[in-house]
Amino acid sequence: MTHRERVQAALEHRTPDRLPLDLGTARFTGMTLPAYERLREHLGFGEVGPTVDRMQQVVEMDERILRLLDVDARAVGHGAPDRGRDIELGEGRYRDEWGVTRRKPPGCHYYELEGCPLGGAITAADIARYPWPDPQDAGRNRGVLEKTRRLREHTGYAVMFNARFNLVHTCQYLRGFEDWYMDLGQDHALFEALMQAVVEILIEMNRPTLDLIGDLVDVVAFGDDLGLQDRPVCSPALYRKLIRPFQERIVETIRARTRAKILYHTCGSVYRYMEDFIEIGIDAINPVQVTAAGMEPGRLKREFGGRISFWCGIDSQRVLPWGSCEDVRAEVRRMF
């Protein structure tokens, strides 16, 4: 099989010639800078590319490393907006185009949330007059069509579009996690007002890109985090009332513009949402956090394996950080 055929087979529940491999194709399947530096040192080659996610310090993988490891997919994504670039605040701090402020403490591998512009006592009117990013900024799509066409026409790799539909996270960053959870519990009108405002911006950001490249991509990826270690963020009933309708709009926006498979990222315990993900049209889930409650691989495969694909699923809390090389090999074989 070609790389593209291999990925397509796995996502269509057909048996590929081997398991497809991914490293850094999605924004959420890459490597942080310190880990990448160690990989480069071990291999003796590779350059540090641009950061694809500044907050998490995830870097773009060197093409030579991807070829060495025989990775099956390649990524395209939005470019930096012309007028919405990060504002440097000094002392390891910056403000992004949404108005969220972050800082990187000494020794920390990522930027921590510092300032939430819609935190505290606000009303729907405050949300309505908030200075939102310009979703039509020309920089977002500069060069995207050309890169996607080159990958599609001149390589055999599966092509993934990293869409910016991180709806739940964006609301959490704007509101602050504590206030976001309080709204989820007791102020549903305010919760929905913020979700509605943000989803409209995100749809307007992604719709032109999907119109440009929808016929050229094999996978559209987006993500949030809807799971904690021992439970989902809220009951299934509350999820269906306050979160699922907006995710359905996102999936509908994608489906109207491409036949690509949809990959959704959420960490944590989301077993109780799996039927919902399948019903709204998610084709594959990442990372499959196998140490979270209810996320046992065998159970997931038995109950959902014919209806949704599992993109990854290696134990990243115990085996990968603390296991021996043989522990890792054995776990990978078991997951195969």
Coordinates of C-alpha atoms in Angstrom, one line a residue:
M1 CA 0.0 0.0 0.0
T2 CA 1.0 3.6 -0.4
H3 CA 1.1 5.7 2.7
R4 CA -2.2 7.3 1.8
E5 CA -3.9 4.0 1.1
R6 CA -2.6 2.6 4.4
V7 CA -4.1 5.5 6.4
Q8 CA -7.4 5.3 4.4
A9 CA -7.7 1.6 5.0
A10 CA -7.2 1.9 8.8
L11 CA -9.8 4.7 9.0
E12 CA -12.3 2.7 6.9
H13 CA -11.9 -0.4 9.2
R14 CA -10.1 -2.4 6.5
T15 CA -6.8 -4.3 7.3
P16 CA -3.8 -2.3 6.1
D17 CA -0.5 -3.9 5.2
R18 CA 0.9 -2.5 8.4
L19 CA -0.2 -0.1 11.1
P20 CA 0.0 3.5 9.9
L21 CA 2.5 5.6 11.8
D22 CA 2.1 9.3 12.7
L23 CA 4.5 11.7 14.4
G24 CA 3.6 15.4 14.5
T25 CA 1.0 15.3 11.7
A26 CA -1.7 16.6 14.0
R27 CA -0.9 19.5 16.3
F28 CA -1.6 17.2 19.2
T29 CA 0.6 14.2 18.1
G30 CA 4.0 16.0 17.9
M31 CA 6.9 16.5 20.2
T32 CA 7.8 19.2 22.7
L33 CA 11.0 21.0 22.1
P34 CA 13.1 19.3 24.8
A35 CA 12.1 15.8 23.6
Y36 CA 12.7 16.7 20.0
E37 CA 16.2 18.0 20.9
R38 CA 17.0 14.7 22.5
L39 CA 15.7 12.8 19.4
R40 CA 17.9 15.0 17.1
E41 CA 20.9 14.4 19.3
H42 CA 20.3 10.6 19.3
L43 CA 19.9 10.5 15.5
G44 CA 22.7 13.0 14.8
F45 CA 20.7 15.1 12.4
G46 CA 17.5 17.2 12.0
E47 CA 16.8 20.9 12.3
V48 CA 14.5 22.7 14.7
G49 CA 11.6 24.0 12.6
P50 CA 8.9 26.5 13.5
T51 CA 6.7 26.0 16.5
V52 CA 3.3 24.7 15.5
D53 CA 1.9 25.3 18.9
R54 CA 3.6 28.0 21.0
M55 CA 1.6 27.4 24.1
Q56 CA 2.6 23.7 24.3
Q57 CA 6.0 24.2 22.7
V58 CA 5.3 21.6 20.0
V59 CA 7.7 22.0 17.1
E60 CA 7.5 21.0 13.4
M61 CA 9.2 17.7 12.7
D62 CA 12.1 17.7 10.3
E63 CA 11.1 16.0 7.0
R64 CA 14.3 13.8 7.1
I65 CA 13.2 12.4 10.5
L66 CA 9.7 11.7 9.2
R67 CA 11.2 9.8 6.2
L68 CA 13.6 7.8 8.5
L69 CA 10.7 6.7 10.7
D70 CA 8.4 6.1 7.6
V71 CA 5.6 8.3 8.9
D72 CA 2.5 7.9 6.7
A73 CA 0.9 11.4 6.8
R74 CA 1.9 15.0 6.4
A75 CA 0.2 18.2 7.7
V76 CA -1.1 21.4 6.4
G77 CA -2.5 24.2 8.6
H78 CA -3.3 27.9 8.9
G79 CA -0.6 30.4 8.5
A80 CA 0.0 33.2 11.0
P81 CA -2.6 36.0 10.7
D82 CA -1.2 39.3 9.5
R83 CA -2.9 41.5 12.1
G84 CA -3.4 39.0 14.9
R85 CA 0.2 37.9 15.8
D86 CA 1.2 37.3 19.4
I87 CA 2.1 40.5 21.3
E88 CA 5.3 40.0 23.3
L89 CA 5.0 41.3 26.9
G90 CA 8.5 40.5 28.1
E91 CA 9.7 38.2 30.9
G92 CA 8.5 35.1 29.1
R93 CA 5.0 36.4 28.6
Y94 CA 2.8 37.0 25.5
R95 CA -0.8 37.8 24.6
D96 CA -2.4 35.9 21.7
E97 CA -5.0 37.1 19.2
W98 CA -7.8 36.2 21.5
G99 CA -6.5 38.4 24.2
V100 CA -5.4 35.5 26.4
T101 CA -2.1 36.1 28.3
R102 CA 0.4 33.3 29.0
R103 CA 3.8 33.1 30.7
K104 CA 6.6 30.5 30.7
P105 CA 8.0 30.0 34.1
P106 CA 11.7 29.0 34.4
G107 CA 12.1 25.3 33.8
C108 CA 8.6 24.8 32.5
H109 CA 8.1 23.0 29.2
Y110 CA 5.1 25.0 28.2
Y111 CA 3.3 28.4 28.7
E112 CA 0.9 28.5 31.6
L113 CA -2.4 30.4 31.5
E114 CA -2.0 33.8 33.2
G115 CA -4.7 36.3 32.1
C116 CA -8.3 35.4 31.0
P117 CA -9.9 38.5 29.5
L118 CA -13.5 37.3 30.0
G119 CA -13.0 36.0 33.6
G120 CA -15.0 37.2 36.6
A121 CA -18.4 38.7 36.7
I122 CA -19.5 39.3 33.1
T123 CA -22.7 39.3 31.1
A124 CA -23.8 38.3 27.6
A125 CA -23.4 41.9 26.6
D126 CA -19.7 41.8 27.5
I127 CA -19.3 38.8 25.3
A128 CA -21.2 40.5 22.4
R129 CA -18.9 43.6 22.4
Y130 CA -15.6 41.7 23.0
P131 CA -12.9 42.5 20.3
W132 CA -12.8 39.1 18.6
P133 CA -9.9 38.0 16.2
D134 CA -10.5 38.7 12.5
P135 CA -11.4 35.3 11.1
Q136 CA -10.9 36.5 7.5
D137 CA -7.3 37.7 8.1
A138 CA -5.5 37.0 4.7
G139 CA -2.4 35.5 6.4
R140 CA -4.3 32.4 7.6
N141 CA -4.6 30.9 4.1
R142 CA -1.5 32.3 2.5
G143 CA 0.3 29.4 0.8
V144 CA -2.1 26.7 2.2
L145 CA -3.5 25.7 -1.2
E146 CA -0.1 25.4 -2.8
K147 CA 1.3 23.3 0.0
T148 CA -1.7 21.0 0.1
R149 CA -1.7 20.5 -3.7
R150 CA 2.0 19.7 -3.7
L151 CA 1.5 17.0 -1.0
R152 CA -1.5 15.6 -2.8
E153 CA -0.1 15.5 -6.3
H154 CA 3.6 14.9 -5.7
T155 CA 3.7 12.6 -2.7
G156 CA 2.0 9.4 -1.6
Y157 CA 1.3 10.6 1.9
A158 CA -2.1 11.0 3.5
V159 CA -2.8 14.7 3.9
M160 CA -4.2 16.1 7.1
F161 CA -5.6 19.6 7.6
N162 CA -5.2 20.8 11.2
A163 CA -8.4 22.8 11.6
R164 CA -8.7 25.4 14.4
F165 CA -11.9 24.2 15.9
N166 CA -10.7 24.1 19.5
L167 CA -14.0 25.5 20.8
V168 CA -14.0 24.2 24.4
H169 CA -10.4 25.1 25.1
T170 CA -10.8 28.6 23.6
C171 CA -13.8 29.3 25.9
Q172 CA -11.9 27.9 28.9
Y173 CA -8.9 30.2 28.1
L174 CA -11.1 33.3 27.6
R175 CA -13.2 32.7 30.7
G176 CA -10.7 30.9 33.0
F177 CA -11.1 27.3 34.0
E178 CA -12.8 28.0 37.4
D179 CA -15.4 30.4 35.9
W180 CA -15.9 28.1 32.9
Y181 CA -16.8 25.2 35.3
M182 CA -19.1 27.5 37.3
D183 CA -21.0 28.5 34.2
L184 CA -21.2 24.9 33.1
G185 CA -22.8 24.1 36.5
Q186 CA -25.1 27.0 37.1
D187 CA -25.2 29.7 34.4
H188 CA -26.1 27.9 31.2
A189 CA -27.2 31.0 29.4
L190 CA -23.8 32.6 29.8
F191 CA -22.0 29.4 29.0
E192 CA -24.0 29.1 25.7
A193 CA -23.5 32.7 24.8
L194 CA -19.7 32.3 25.0
M195 CA -19.8 29.0 23.1
Q196 CA -22.0 30.6 20.4
A197 CA -19.7 33.6 19.9
V198 CA -16.6 31.5 19.7
V199 CA -17.9 28.9 17.4
E200 CA -19.0 31.5 14.9
I201 CA -15.5 32.9 14.8
L202 CA -13.9 29.5 14.5
I203 CA -16.3 28.5 11.6
E204 CA -15.5 31.7 9.8
M205 CA -11.8 31.0 10.3
N206 CA -12.0 27.4 8.9
R207 CA -14.7 27.6 6.3
P208 CA -12.6 29.4 3.6
T209 CA -9.7 27.0 4.1
L210 CA -12.0 24.0 3.8
D211 CA -13.4 25.5 0.6
L212 CA -9.9 25.8 -0.7
I213 CA -8.5 22.4 0.1
G214 CA -11.4 20.2 1.1
D215 CA -11.1 18.0 -2.1
L216 CA -7.3 17.6 -1.5
V217 CA -7.1 16.3 2.1
D218 CA -7.7 12.9 3.6
V219 CA -8.1 13.8 7.3
V220 CA -9.4 16.9 9.1
A221 CA -8.2 17.1 12.7
F222 CA -9.4 19.2 15.5
G223 CA -9.5 18.9 19.3
D224 CA -10.3 19.9 22.8
D225 CA -10.1 18.0 26.1
L226 CA -13.4 16.7 27.4
G227 CA -12.1 14.2 29.9
L228 CA -10.5 14.2 33.3
Q229 CA -8.5 11.3 34.8
D230 CA -11.5 9.6 36.4
R231 CA -14.5 11.0 34.6
P232 CA -15.7 13.3 31.7
V233 CA -15.9 17.1 32.4
C234 CA -19.7 16.8 32.9
S235 CA -22.5 14.3 32.8
P236 CA -23.5 12.9 29.3
A237 CA -26.9 14.8 29.7
L238 CA -25.1 18.1 30.3
Y239 CA -22.7 17.4 27.5
R240 CA -25.6 16.8 25.1
K241 CA -27.3 20.0 26.2
L242 CA -24.4 22.4 26.3
I243 CA -21.5 21.1 24.2
R244 CA -22.6 18.5 21.7
P245 CA -24.8 20.9 19.7
F246 CA -21.8 23.1 19.0
Q247 CA -19.6 20.2 18.0
E248 CA -22.3 19.0 15.7
R249 CA -22.1 22.4 13.9
I250 CA -18.4 22.0 13.6
V251 CA -18.7 18.5 12.1
E252 CA -21.5 19.7 9.7
T253 CA -19.2 22.6 8.6
I254 CA -16.5 20.1 7.8
R255 CA -18.7 17.5 6.2
A256 CA -20.3 20.1 3.8
R257 CA -16.8 20.8 2.3
T258 CA -14.9 17.6 2.3
R259 CA -15.1 13.8 2.2
A260 CA -12.1 13.6 4.5
K261 CA -12.2 11.6 7.7
I262 CA -12.5 13.5 10.9
L263 CA -10.0 13.0 13.7
Y264 CA -11.0 14.4 17.1
H265 CA -8.6 14.8 20.0
T266 CA -9.7 14.7 23.6
C267 CA -7.6 13.5 26.5
G268 CA -9.0 11.8 29.6
S269 CA -12.0 9.6 30.4
V270 CA -14.5 10.0 27.6
Y271 CA -15.9 6.5 27.5
R272 CA -19.4 7.9 28.4
Y273 CA -19.2 10.2 25.3
M274 CA -18.1 7.7 22.8
E275 CA -21.6 7.0 21.4
D276 CA -22.1 10.7 21.0
F277 CA -18.8 11.1 19.1
I278 CA -19.9 8.3 16.7
E279 CA -23.4 9.7 16.3
I280 CA -22.2 13.2 15.4
G281 CA -19.8 11.8 12.8
I282 CA -16.3 11.5 14.3
D283 CA -14.3 8.9 12.5
A284 CA -11.3 8.6 14.8
I285 CA -10.3 9.6 18.3
N286 CA -6.9 10.6 19.7
P287 CA -5.0 10.0 22.0
V288 CA -7.1 7.2 23.6
Q289 CA -5.7 7.9 27.1
V290 CA -5.7 4.2 28.2
T291 CA -5.0 4.9 31.9
A292 CA -8.1 7.1 32.3
A293 CA -11.3 5.6 33.8
G294 CA -13.2 3.4 31.3
M295 CA -10.6 3.7 28.6
E296 CA -9.3 0.2 28.6
P297 CA -8.2 -0.7 25.1
G298 CA -9.9 -4.1 24.9
R299 CA -13.2 -2.7 26.1
L300 CA -13.1 0.2 23.6
K301 CA -12.3 -2.1 20.7
R302 CA -15.1 -4.5 21.6
E303 CA -17.7 -1.9 22.0
F304 CA -16.8 0.7 19.4
G305 CA -14.0 -0.8 17.2
G306 CA -16.2 -1.3 14.1
R307 CA -17.5 2.3 14.3
I308 CA -14.6 4.5 15.2
S309 CA -10.9 4.3 14.8
F310 CA -8.3 4.7 17.5
W311 CA -5.4 7.0 16.7
C312 CA -2.7 6.1 19.1
G313 CA -3.3 4.7 22.6
I314 CA 0.1 4.0 24.1
D315 CA 0.3 4.6 27.9
S316 CA 1.8 8.0 28.2
Q317 CA 1.5 8.2 32.0
R318 CA 3.4 5.1 33.1
V319 CA 4.9 3.1 30.3
L320 CA 6.4 5.8 28.0
P321 CA 7.9 8.0 30.7
W322 CA 8.9 5.4 33.3
G323 CA 9.1 2.0 31.5
S324 CA 12.2 0.4 30.1
C325 CA 12.8 0.1 26.4
E326 CA 11.5 -3.5 26.5
D327 CA 8.4 -2.3 28.4
V328 CA 7.7 0.2 25.6
R329 CA 8.2 -2.5 22.9
A330 CA 5.9 -4.9 24.7
E331 CA 3.2 -2.3 25.1
V332 CA 3.4 -1.3 21.5
R333 CA 3.1 -4.9 20.4
R334 CA 0.2 -5.5 22.7
M335 CA -1.6 -2.4 21.3
F336 CA -1.0 -3.6 17.7

